[in-house]
Structures are given as structure tokens and as C-alpha cells.
mmCIF file of C-alpha atoms in Angstrom:
data_model
loop_
_atom_site.group_PDB
_atom_site.id
_atom_site.type_symbol
_atom_site.label_atom_id
_atom_site.label_comp_id
_atom_site.label_asym_id
_atom_site.label_seq_id
_atom_site.Cartn_x
_atom_site.Cartn_y
_atom_site.Cartn_z
ATOM 1 C CA MET A 1 0.000 0.000 0.000
ATOM 2 C CA ALA A 2 2.876 2.372 0.781
ATOM 3 C CA GLY A 3 3.896 2.429 -2.859
ATOM 4 C CA ASN A 4 0.401 3.511 -3.908
ATOM 5 C CA LYS A 5 0.197 6.551 -1.615
ATOM 6 C CA PRO A 6 1.485 9.119 -4.200
ATOM 7 C CA SER A 7 -1.080 7.926 -6.795
ATOM 8 C CA ILE A 8 -3.874 8.000 -4.227
ATOM 9 C CA PHE A 9 -2.892 11.555 -3.300
ATOM 10 C CA VAL A 10 -2.798 12.638 -6.956
ATOM 11 C CA ALA A 11 -6.199 11.071 -7.600
ATOM 12 C CA PHE A 12 -7.657 12.799 -4.535
ATOM 13 C CA PHE A 13 -6.217 16.151 -5.679
ATOM 14 C CA VAL A 14 -7.733 15.700 -9.159
ATOM 15 C CA VAL A 15 -11.140 14.948 -7.605
ATOM 16 C CA LEU A 16 -10.901 18.096 -5.467
ATOM 17 C CA LEU A 17 -10.085 20.213 -8.517
ATOM 18 C CA SER A 18 -13.010 18.663 -10.403
ATOM 19 C CA ILE A 19 -15.398 19.443 -7.550
ATOM 20 C CA LYS A 20 -14.178 23.032 -7.417
ATOM 21 C CA ALA A 21 -14.516 23.325 -11.207
ATOM 22 C CA ILE A 22 -18.127 22.218 -10.954
ATOM 23 C CA PHE A 23 -18.780 24.697 -8.147
ATOM 24 C CA VAL A 24 -17.162 27.629 -9.930
ATOM 25 C CA SER A 25 -18.891 26.729 -13.187
ATOM 26 C CA GLY A 26 -22.205 26.723 -11.381
ATOM 27 C CA GLN A 27 -21.681 30.260 -10.138
ATOM 28 C CA ALA A 28 -19.703 31.770 -12.971
ATOM 29 C CA ASN A 29 -21.293 30.399 -16.065
ATOM 30 C CA THR A 30 -24.800 30.053 -17.360
ATOM 31 C CA ASP A 31 -25.299 27.188 -19.781
ATOM 32 C CA ALA A 32 -25.716 28.766 -23.234
ATOM 33 C CA ALA A 33 -28.414 26.143 -23.854
ATOM 34 C CA SER A 34 -30.590 27.801 -21.222
ATOM 35 C CA THR A 35 -31.811 30.422 -23.693
ATOM 36 C CA HIS A 36 -31.815 28.205 -26.795
ATOM 37 C CA TYR A 37 -35.546 28.262 -27.521
ATOM 38 C CA VAL A 38 -38.215 29.767 -29.758
ATOM 39 C CA MET A 39 -41.319 31.538 -28.513
ATOM 40 C CA LEU A 40 -44.731 29.931 -28.917
ATOM 41 C CA PRO A 41 -48.075 31.763 -28.769
ATOM 42 C CA PRO A 42 -49.037 32.470 -25.123
ATOM 43 C CA SER A 43 -51.605 30.319 -23.376
ATOM 44 C CA SER A 44 -55.228 31.405 -23.052
ATOM 45 C CA THR A 45 -54.375 32.783 -19.608
ATOM 46 C CA GLY A 46 -51.531 34.928 -20.986
ATOM 47 C CA GLN A 47 -48.661 32.729 -19.793
ATOM 48 C CA GLU A 48 -45.688 32.803 -22.170
ATOM 49 C CA ARG A 49 -44.538 29.492 -23.641
ATOM 50 C CA VAL A 50 -41.383 28.291 -25.403
ATOM 51 C CA PHE A 51 -40.195 25.330 -27.449
ATOM 52 C CA CYS A 52 -36.709 24.230 -26.359
ATOM 53 C CA LEU A 53 -34.138 23.612 -29.087
ATOM 54 C CA ALA A 54 -31.160 22.823 -26.851
ATOM 55 C CA ARG A 55 -29.717 19.341 -27.049
ATOM 56 C CA GLY A 56 -30.139 17.106 -24.023
ATOM 57 C CA ALA A 57 -32.936 16.372 -21.590
ATOM 58 C CA CYS A 58 -34.934 19.461 -22.560
ATOM 59 C CA HIS A 59 -34.746 18.992 -26.335
ATOM 60 C CA ASN A 60 -38.136 19.525 -28.026
ATOM 61 C CA LYS A 61 -39.817 20.155 -24.675
ATOM 62 C CA ARG A 62 -42.387 22.908 -24.148
ATOM 63 C CA LEU A 63 -42.008 25.091 -21.064
ATOM 64 C CA VAL A 64 -44.742 27.369 -19.733
ATOM 65 C CA CYS A 65 -44.284 30.334 -17.407
ATOM 66 C CA PRO A 66 -46.142 29.905 -14.102
ATOM 67 C CA THR A 67 -49.148 32.005 -13.146
ATOM 68 C CA GLN A 68 -47.045 33.789 -10.491
ATOM 69 C CA CYS A 69 -44.811 35.240 -13.245
ATOM 70 C CA PRO A 70 -46.528 34.761 -16.608
ATOM 71 C CA GLN A 71 -44.133 36.995 -18.612
ATOM 72 C CA ARG A 72 -40.396 37.038 -19.225
ATOM 73 C CA LYS A 73 -40.309 40.837 -19.328
ATOM 74 C CA PRO A 74 -42.912 42.346 -16.993
ATOM 75 C CA LYS A 75 -43.302 46.107 -17.372
ATOM 76 C CA LYS A 76 -43.242 46.807 -13.628
ATOM 77 C CA ASN A 77 -39.975 45.101 -12.840
ATOM 78 C CA LYS A 78 -39.638 46.499 -9.313
ATOM 79 C CA LYS A 79 -42.914 44.919 -8.199
ATOM 80 C CA ILE A 80 -43.402 41.905 -10.480
ATOM 81 C CA LYS A 81 -41.038 38.978 -10.934
ATOM 82 C CA GLY A 82 -40.063 37.858 -14.404
ATOM 83 C CA CYS A 83 -40.249 34.335 -15.791
ATOM 84 C CA PHE A 84 -36.779 32.803 -16.217
ATOM 85 C CA ILE A 85 -36.790 29.993 -18.778
ATOM 86 C CA ASP A 86 -33.974 27.443 -18.692
ATOM 87 C CA CYS A 87 -33.806 24.958 -21.568
ATOM 88 C CA SER A 88 -30.530 23.430 -20.361
ATOM 89 C CA SER A 89 -30.416 20.130 -18.475
ATOM 90 C CA LYS A 90 -32.348 21.856 -15.668
ATOM 91 C CA CYS A 91 -35.350 22.182 -18.010
ATOM 92 C CA GLU A 92 -37.293 24.505 -15.712
ATOM 93 C CA VAL A 93 -38.999 27.872 -15.298
ATOM 94 C CA THR A 94 -38.548 30.047 -12.203
ATOM 95 C CA CYS A 95 -39.754 33.449 -10.982
ATOM 96 C CA LYS A 96 -37.082 36.059 -10.194
ATOM 97 C CA TYR A 97 -36.736 39.811 -9.985
ATOM 98 C CA ARG A 98 -34.835 41.106 -13.007
ATOM 99 C CA LYS A 99 -32.363 43.306 -11.158
ATOM 100 C CA PRO A 100 -28.872 43.015 -9.666
ATOM 101 C CA ASN A 101 -28.481 41.069 -6.449
ATOM 102 C CA CYS A 102 -25.807 43.034 -4.617
ATOM 103 C CA ASN A 103 -25.113 40.076 -2.320
ATOM 104 C CA GLY A 104 -24.833 37.552 -5.150
ATOM 105 C CA TYR A 105 -21.850 36.139 -7.025
ATOM 106 C CA GLY A 106 -20.334 38.581 -9.505
ATOM 107 C CA SER A 107 -21.921 41.701 -8.007
ATOM 108 C CA LEU A 108 -20.416 45.189 -7.886
ATOM 109 C CA CYS A 109 -22.373 47.782 -5.893
ATOM 110 C CA TYR A 110 -22.140 50.606 -3.372
ATOM 111 C CA ASP A 111 -18.790 52.231 -2.417
ATOM 112 C CA PRO A 112 -17.364 49.681 -4.631
ATOM 113 C CA ARG A 113 -18.148 46.417 -2.916
ATOM 114 C CA PHE A 114 -17.609 43.210 -4.860
ATOM 115 C CA VAL A 115 -18.717 39.633 -4.353
ATOM 116 C CA GLY A 116 -16.304 37.466 -6.301
ATOM 117 C CA GLY A 117 -16.761 34.234 -8.188
ATOM 118 C CA ASP A 118 -15.506 32.499 -5.039
ATOM 119 C CA GLY A 119 -18.297 34.072 -2.970
ATOM 120 C CA VAL A 120 -15.922 36.280 -0.953
ATOM 121 C CA MET A 121 -16.957 39.906 -0.401
ATOM 122 C CA PHE A 122 -14.346 42.663 -0.665
ATOM 123 C CA TYR A 123 -13.954 46.387 -1.320
ATOM 124 C CA PHE A 124 -11.844 48.032 -4.006
ATOM 125 C CA HIS A 125 -11.738 51.807 -3.743
ATOM 126 C CA GLY A 126 -9.737 52.789 -6.834
ATOM 127 C CA ALA A 127 -9.752 56.566 -7.255
ATOM 128 C CA LYS A 128 -12.177 59.196 -8.544
ATOM 129 C CA GLY A 129 -11.851 60.033 -12.219
ATOM 130 C CA ARG A 130 -9.852 56.868 -12.925
ATOM 131 C CA ASP A 131 -10.577 53.701 -14.882
ATOM 132 C CA PHE A 132 -9.850 50.119 -13.834
ATOM 133 C CA ALA A 133 -9.988 46.681 -15.462
ATOM 134 C CA ILE A 134 -12.723 44.686 -13.747
ATOM 135 C CA VAL A 135 -12.339 41.700 -16.078
ATOM 136 C CA SER A 136 -9.581 41.028 -18.588
ATOM 137 C CA ASP A 137 -9.402 37.805 -20.592
ATOM 138 C CA THR A 138 -8.187 37.125 -24.121
ATOM 139 C CA ASN A 139 -11.696 37.601 -25.563
ATOM 140 C CA LEU A 140 -13.323 39.947 -23.035
ATOM 141 C CA GLN A 141 -12.399 43.175 -21.269
ATOM 142 C CA ILE A 142 -14.619 45.123 -18.869
ATOM 143 C CA ASN A 143 -13.419 48.477 -17.557
ATOM 144 C CA ALA A 144 -15.131 50.592 -14.919
ATOM 145 C CA HIS A 145 -15.012 54.375 -14.565
ATOM 146 C CA PHE A 146 -14.965 55.582 -10.970
ATOM 147 C CA ILE A 147 -16.490 58.824 -9.717
ATOM 148 C CA GLY A 148 -16.055 60.081 -6.194
ATOM 149 C CA PHE A 149 -15.623 62.769 -3.613
ATOM 150 C CA ARG A 150 -13.050 63.466 -0.910
ATOM 151 C CA PRO A 151 -14.290 65.659 1.948
ATOM 152 C CA ASN A 152 -11.849 67.704 3.981
ATOM 153 C CA GLY A 153 -9.819 65.656 6.423
ATOM 154 C CA ARG A 154 -10.035 62.327 4.578
ATOM 155 C CA THR A 155 -7.029 60.532 3.116
ATOM 156 C CA ARG A 156 -8.911 58.734 0.338
ATOM 157 C CA ASP A 157 -11.850 59.247 -2.006
ATOM 158 C CA PHE A 158 -15.314 57.871 -1.534
ATOM 159 C CA THR A 159 -15.871 56.185 -4.901
ATOM 160 C CA TRP A 160 -18.628 54.628 -7.006
ATOM 161 C CA VAL A 161 -18.785 53.077 -10.494
ATOM 162 C CA GLN A 162 -20.348 55.469 -13.016
ATOM 163 C CA ALA A 163 -19.823 53.516 -16.261
ATOM 164 C CA PHE A 164 -18.684 50.233 -17.785
ATOM 165 C CA SER A 165 -17.012 49.624 -21.114
ATOM 166 C CA ILE A 166 -17.436 46.052 -22.340
ATOM 167 C CA MET A 167 -14.977 45.125 -25.106
ATOM 168 C CA PHE A 168 -15.165 41.907 -27.145
ATOM 169 C CA ASP A 169 -14.394 40.770 -30.699
ATOM 170 C CA THR A 170 -13.841 44.137 -32.445
ATOM 171 C CA HIS A 171 -16.685 45.912 -30.633
ATOM 172 C CA SER A 172 -17.370 47.911 -27.500
ATOM 173 C CA LEU A 173 -20.530 48.556 -25.501
ATOM 174 C CA VAL A 174 -20.676 51.345 -22.922
ATOM 175 C CA VAL A 175 -23.299 51.473 -20.175
ATOM 176 C CA GLY A 176 -23.239 54.421 -17.802
ATOM 177 C CA ALA A 177 -25.108 57.013 -15.789
ATOM 178 C CA LYS A 178 -25.413 60.708 -16.592
ATOM 179 C CA ARG A 179 -24.404 63.230 -13.958
ATOM 180 C CA VAL A 180 -27.510 64.814 -12.437
ATOM 181 C CA SER A 181 -27.826 67.427 -9.711
ATOM 182 C CA HIS A 182 -31.073 66.019 -8.302
ATOM 183 C CA TRP A 183 -32.560 62.542 -8.558
ATOM 184 C CA ASP A 184 -35.952 61.719 -10.055
ATOM 185 C CA ASP A 185 -37.030 58.060 -10.364
ATOM 186 C CA ASP A 186 -39.101 58.899 -13.440
ATOM 187 C CA VAL A 187 -36.205 60.385 -15.416
ATOM 188 C CA ASP A 188 -34.006 57.968 -17.361
ATOM 189 C CA VAL A 189 -30.325 58.850 -16.934
ATOM 190 C CA LEU A 190 -28.841 55.728 -18.529
ATOM 191 C CA ILE A 191 -26.171 56.144 -21.210
ATOM 192 C CA THR A 192 -25.619 53.361 -23.761
ATOM 193 C CA ARG A 193 -23.177 53.431 -26.691
ATOM 194 C CA TRP A 194 -22.337 50.805 -29.304
ATOM 195 C CA ASP A 195 -18.940 51.275 -30.973
ATOM 196 C CA GLY A 196 -18.956 54.920 -29.909
ATOM 197 C CA GLU A 197 -22.427 55.725 -31.273
ATOM 198 C CA GLU A 198 -25.342 56.532 -28.972
ATOM 199 C CA LEU A 199 -27.706 53.601 -28.660
ATOM 200 C CA LYS A 200 -31.435 54.131 -28.154
ATOM 201 C CA VAL A 201 -33.100 51.268 -26.287
ATOM 202 C CA PRO A 202 -36.857 51.214 -27.006
ATOM 203 C CA THR A 203 -39.308 51.538 -24.132
ATOM 204 C CA ASP A 204 -42.182 49.655 -25.783
ATOM 205 C CA GLY A 205 -42.714 46.235 -27.340
ATOM 206 C CA GLU A 206 -39.851 43.906 -26.426
ATOM 207 C CA ALA A 207 -38.071 47.003 -25.051
ATOM 208 C CA GLU A 208 -34.744 45.843 -26.400
ATOM 209 C CA TRP A 209 -31.993 46.647 -28.872
ATOM 210 C CA ARG A 210 -30.161 43.761 -30.488
ATOM 211 C CA ILE A 211 -27.566 43.052 -33.103
ATOM 212 C CA ASP A 212 -26.749 39.677 -34.615
ATOM 213 C CA TYR A 213 -23.484 39.235 -36.485
ATOM 214 C CA GLY A 214 -22.521 35.708 -37.338
ATOM 215 C CA GLU A 215 -22.454 33.562 -34.211
ATOM 216 C CA ARG A 216 -22.583 36.512 -31.800
ATOM 217 C CA VAL A 217 -25.832 38.065 -30.605
ATOM 218 C CA VAL A 218 -25.823 41.175 -28.410
ATOM 219 C CA VAL A 219 -28.998 42.229 -26.610
ATOM 220 C CA VAL A 220 -29.594 45.322 -24.473
ATOM 221 C CA GLU A 221 -33.048 45.194 -22.901
ATOM 222 C CA ARG A 222 -34.879 47.372 -20.434
ATOM 223 C CA THR A 223 -35.858 45.615 -17.221
ATOM 224 C CA ASP A 224 -37.816 48.587 -15.891
ATOM 225 C CA THR A 225 -39.361 51.754 -17.274
ATOM 226 C CA THR A 226 -36.229 53.777 -16.442
ATOM 227 C CA ASN A 227 -32.656 53.250 -15.266
ATOM 228 C CA SER A 228 -32.503 49.457 -15.425
ATOM 229 C CA LEU A 229 -31.018 47.182 -18.104
ATOM 230 C CA ARG A 230 -29.927 43.667 -18.844
ATOM 231 C CA VAL A 231 -27.029 43.165 -21.264
ATOM 232 C CA THR A 232 -26.445 39.780 -22.876
ATOM 233 C CA VAL A 233 -23.479 38.970 -25.125
ATOM 234 C CA LYS A 234 -23.935 35.437 -26.369
ATOM 235 C CA GLY A 235 -21.126 33.173 -25.271
ATOM 236 C CA LEU A 236 -19.502 35.799 -23.054
ATOM 237 C CA LEU A 237 -21.646 37.409 -20.385
ATOM 238 C CA GLU A 238 -24.956 38.482 -18.923
ATOM 239 C CA MET A 239 -25.122 41.670 -16.857
ATOM 240 C CA ASP A 240 -27.926 43.237 -14.832
ATOM 241 C CA VAL A 241 -27.408 46.912 -14.092
ATOM 242 C CA LYS A 242 -29.406 49.757 -12.594
ATOM 243 C CA VAL A 243 -28.683 53.401 -11.873
ATOM 244 C CA THR A 244 -29.168 54.630 -8.327
ATOM 245 C CA PRO A 245 -28.283 57.872 -6.463
ATOM 246 C CA ILE A 246 -26.760 58.563 -3.073
ATOM 247 C CA GLY A 247 -29.776 59.547 -0.986
ATOM 248 C CA GLU A 248 -29.837 61.940 1.936
ATOM 249 C CA GLU A 249 -30.051 59.143 4.507
ATOM 250 C CA GLU A 250 -27.156 57.215 2.963
ATOM 251 C CA ASN A 251 -25.117 60.407 2.828
ATOM 252 C CA ARG A 252 -25.785 61.028 6.529
ATOM 253 C CA VAL A 253 -25.204 57.463 7.754
ATOM 254 C CA HIS A 254 -21.864 57.099 5.945
ATOM 255 C CA ASN A 255 -20.824 60.697 6.593
ATOM 256 C CA TYR A 256 -19.970 61.216 2.918
ATOM 257 C CA ARG A 257 -20.582 64.998 3.218
ATOM 258 C CA LEU A 258 -21.428 65.186 -0.475
ATOM 259 C CA PRO A 259 -22.093 68.540 -2.170
ATOM 260 C CA PRO A 260 -25.815 69.317 -2.628
ATOM 261 C CA ASN A 261 -25.597 69.834 -6.414
ATOM 262 C CA ASP A 262 -24.704 66.237 -7.362
ATOM 263 C CA ALA A 263 -26.819 63.109 -6.837
ATOM 264 C CA PHE A 264 -23.743 60.942 -7.562
ATOM 265 C CA ALA A 265 -25.778 58.672 -9.845
ATOM 266 C CA HIS A 266 -23.897 55.374 -10.095
ATOM 267 C CA LEU A 267 -24.342 51.760 -11.139
ATOM 268 C CA GLU A 268 -25.300 48.668 -9.205
ATOM 269 C CA SER A 269 -24.492 45.563 -11.217
ATOM 270 C CA GLN A 270 -24.222 41.802 -11.262
ATOM 271 C CA PHE A 271 -22.392 39.682 -13.835
ATOM 272 C CA LYS A 272 -22.623 36.111 -15.053
ATOM 273 C CA PHE A 273 -19.813 34.906 -17.283
ATOM 274 C CA PHE A 274 -19.564 32.221 -19.936
ATOM 275 C CA ASN A 275 -16.309 30.380 -20.639
ATOM 276 C CA LEU A 276 -13.762 32.477 -18.754
ATOM 277 C CA SER A 277 -10.236 31.068 -19.015
ATOM 278 C CA ASN A 278 -8.291 30.056 -15.927
ATOM 279 C CA LEU A 279 -5.865 32.921 -16.623
ATOM 280 C CA VAL A 280 -8.535 35.620 -16.442
ATOM 281 C CA GLU A 281 -7.437 38.852 -14.786
ATOM 282 C CA GLY A 282 -9.113 41.944 -13.371
ATOM 283 C CA VAL A 283 -10.356 43.037 -9.972
ATOM 284 C CA LEU A 284 -13.390 40.759 -10.288
ATOM 285 C CA GLY A 285 -12.237 38.445 -13.071
ATOM 286 C CA LYS A 286 -9.374 36.798 -11.187
ATOM 287 C CA THR A 287 -11.789 35.581 -8.485
ATOM 288 C CA TYR A 288 -13.172 33.118 -11.074
ATOM 289 C CA ARG A 289 -9.901 31.213 -11.427
ATOM 290 C CA LEU A 290 -10.083 27.612 -10.248
ATOM 291 C CA ASP A 291 -6.933 27.996 -8.141
ATOM 292 C CA TYR A 292 -7.785 31.474 -6.792
ATOM 293 C CA VAL A 293 -7.294 32.093 -3.070
ATOM 294 C CA SER A 294 -8.531 35.465 -1.840
ATOM 295 C CA PRO A 295 -5.802 37.622 -0.235
ATOM 296 C CA VAL A 296 -8.259 39.903 1.596
ATOM 297 C CA LYS A 297 -8.354 39.888 5.386
ATOM 298 C CA MET A 298 -11.418 38.033 6.543
ATOM 299 C CA GLY A 299 -13.515 38.875 9.591
ATOM 300 C CA VAL A 300 -13.148 42.651 9.308
ATOM 301 C CA PRO A 301 -15.954 45.112 8.432
ATOM 302 C CA MET A 302 -14.342 46.210 5.158
ATOM 303 C CA PRO A 303 -11.988 43.590 3.676
ATOM 304 C CA MET A 304 -9.885 45.509 1.159
ATOM 305 C CA MET A 305 -8.481 44.409 -2.192
ATOM 306 C CA GLY A 306 -5.456 46.327 -3.393
ATOM 307 C CA GLY A 307 -3.880 46.385 -6.834
ATOM 308 C CA GLU A 308 -4.918 49.791 -8.172
ATOM 309 C CA ASP A 309 -1.548 50.068 -9.923
ATOM 310 C CA LYS A 310 -2.006 46.703 -11.685
ATOM 311 C CA TYR A 311 -5.547 47.312 -12.906
ATOM 312 C CA GLN A 312 -5.616 50.995 -13.808
ATOM 313 C CA THR A 313 -6.167 51.659 -17.517
ATOM 314 C CA PRO A 314 -5.385 54.880 -19.439
ATOM 315 C CA SER A 315 -9.082 55.404 -20.250
ATOM 316 C CA LEU A 316 -12.468 53.712 -20.062
ATOM 317 C CA SER A 317 -12.010 52.348 -23.595
ATOM 318 C CA SER A 318 -8.412 51.175 -23.244
ATOM 319 C CA PRO A 319 -7.677 47.443 -22.793
ATOM 320 C CA LEU A 320 -4.191 48.180 -21.477
ATOM 321 C CA CYS A 321 -2.988 47.663 -17.917
ATOM 322 C CA LYS A 322 -0.046 45.909 -16.282
ATOM 323 C CA VAL A 323 -1.809 42.540 -16.163
ATOM 324 C CA CYS A 324 -4.469 42.913 -18.875
ATOM 325 C CA ARG A 325 -4.851 40.055 -21.368
ATOM 326 C CA PHE A 326 -7.464 41.231 -23.884
ATOM 327 C CA GLN A 327 -6.817 40.879 -27.602
ATOM 328 C CA LYS A 328 -9.279 41.913 -30.293
ATOM 329 C CA GLN A 329 -10.909 38.835 -31.785
ATOM 330 C CA TYR A 330 -11.516 38.947 -35.524
ATOM 331 C CA GLY A 331 -12.914 35.432 -35.436
ATOM 332 C CA PHE A 332 -14.293 33.378 -32.594
ATOM 333 C CA PRO A 333 -15.564 29.867 -31.992
ATOM 334 C CA SER A 334 -19.203 28.925 -32.302
ATOM 335 C CA THR A 335 -21.225 29.479 -29.128
ATOM 336 C CA THR A 336 -24.084 27.174 -30.072
#
């Protein structure tokens, strides 16, 4: 038996890595088959129905949204849950709110607080007016632009994320919030740009903008009347984002001492990723590596992640930083 100990150890280590891979995959990736369906006419009660095209257990199955959430895209997103259809091996429909979960995997909210792909919460303050690589892989780069304020007597800025630039293939998609002096829930302050051109997302019908080029489909859809979007890039990511201000009570509780002529409109977001490599970089991206071990100090109120110097980029649209890996892709594998 003594001679077999090294092989037993190696086998055990491989099993552990496999278990972790399954766990990370479950949190980091959504099966592309989950949305591989065609719409059918709704039922007589108004419940939306689909015909699943994905291979596997759900192939050629019909799924119907439950009465509790009969539509995929309800108009009153804050009060009504949407129907989530999954044609992958799960073959199920569930009711969920279509908005970021700031305590969920892949979230980035508040005075930037992250929850990584490993489930560990941490803060990354960056600096006001600067841009940082949140995710950097060979086929995907996500930069974030930070806004902020430093009251007298403080040694660092209070910061929030005001915009994202998502770069993939030869394209870029920017999602951000306009600067406003006073907040109004009924006024849409979202900014969206596709390859540098302003993008108008419809407010009626499917309430979405989409582009389909070859194997890649990009969809930007409204998940509420104002200030709330879902971005889907087939084979790469899904992102829920909403714009929110710093309210008077939040300003008081955290002692931000913000000037009265700026609502500090910023983004709350949550990401799901498809097919990240195990060499992925970025403040958030590296937490999805299979061998990642968080360096932040646990058990403290604000566990901090450093690395501003490694992740700072020259601009929101630049894929360059000390550890960035992105390369423009002029061709990419099929995502079907």
C-alpha cells in the first residue's frame, strides 16, 4: 500500500479540482443552452410558452411560465417577478426579480463592494476620475469608470462606479449614468453606446436593442421603465445593471458629506460569465480562477483588495494595464 500513496494523493487532488470546477462553473457560467428556444403563442391565460431547441434532456420540450410570473419581461420590474426559462439540463422555469443582487456572485455595488466568483466579499476603492480593469481575458475586457468625492480631512476618495465599457471581438458597448444634480425616479439617466455611437433602447414592445453578427448576438433590454437594463453577449456574459443615487439618509449614515448639487448617480451591477479562461485577470475576473485564493483579510468590516496600480487603464475604452490580457478577436468559436 505504501507504494500507492502518491497515486492516491494525486487522484484525490484531481477529484478536489473537479469538484471546485463544478462549483465555480455553477456560479460563474450560465449554460448557453438555457436560452436556446423559440417563442410559442401564449396560453389562453396569458402565460408565455417556449419550445426548447437545446440538445439534451430538454430537447423539443415545451415550457410554460407559471401564473405567479406569466411573462419574461414584466413592465413593472420592481414589483413583479419575471419568468426565467432554462432549456438546459435543468429544463425549468422560475420566478425572479430582473435586477442586480448586490449580495450575489459577480456583483459590484455601493462604495465599490464586490462579491467574487468564489463568494468572498471585498472592497476596491480605486480613485475618482480613474478607470480600472474589472475583467480582462483574451476575448473579453470590462473596464469601470470611478467617480467620487473626498471631503476635507479624509485621506482617500469615496468612490462609485459610473460607467462600464465592455470590449469583445472588435466591438465595444458602454453602459453608464449621466451626472444629475437632483434625482428623479421617473427620469431615465442611462447612457448606452455601441462602438462609440449613442444607442437608443426602445421603451415599448420587447423594449430591447439587439444586433446579430454571425455567431454573436448582443442584446440590451430594459428591465424597468427607467434606469434598469440587462445586457447579454452570447457566449460571453450576462449583466444586470441599474442606476441609483446617493440619498440623503445614505449620505448622513456614511458621513460622505457630499455637495448638494450632485446626486452621484452610479451603477449597481451583477455579472454572469460564460467560458472564462483560468488565466482571467481583473479586480473581479481573477476571483473566477479555479486555483484562486482570496488575499483579503477576513472577519473585518471592510476587507480591502489592493492592486490599483495593476488594474488601472489609461481610459475607459483602453484594454491596457499591467496585467491585462485582452486581444481583439476577428474570429471566434461557435457558441451554439
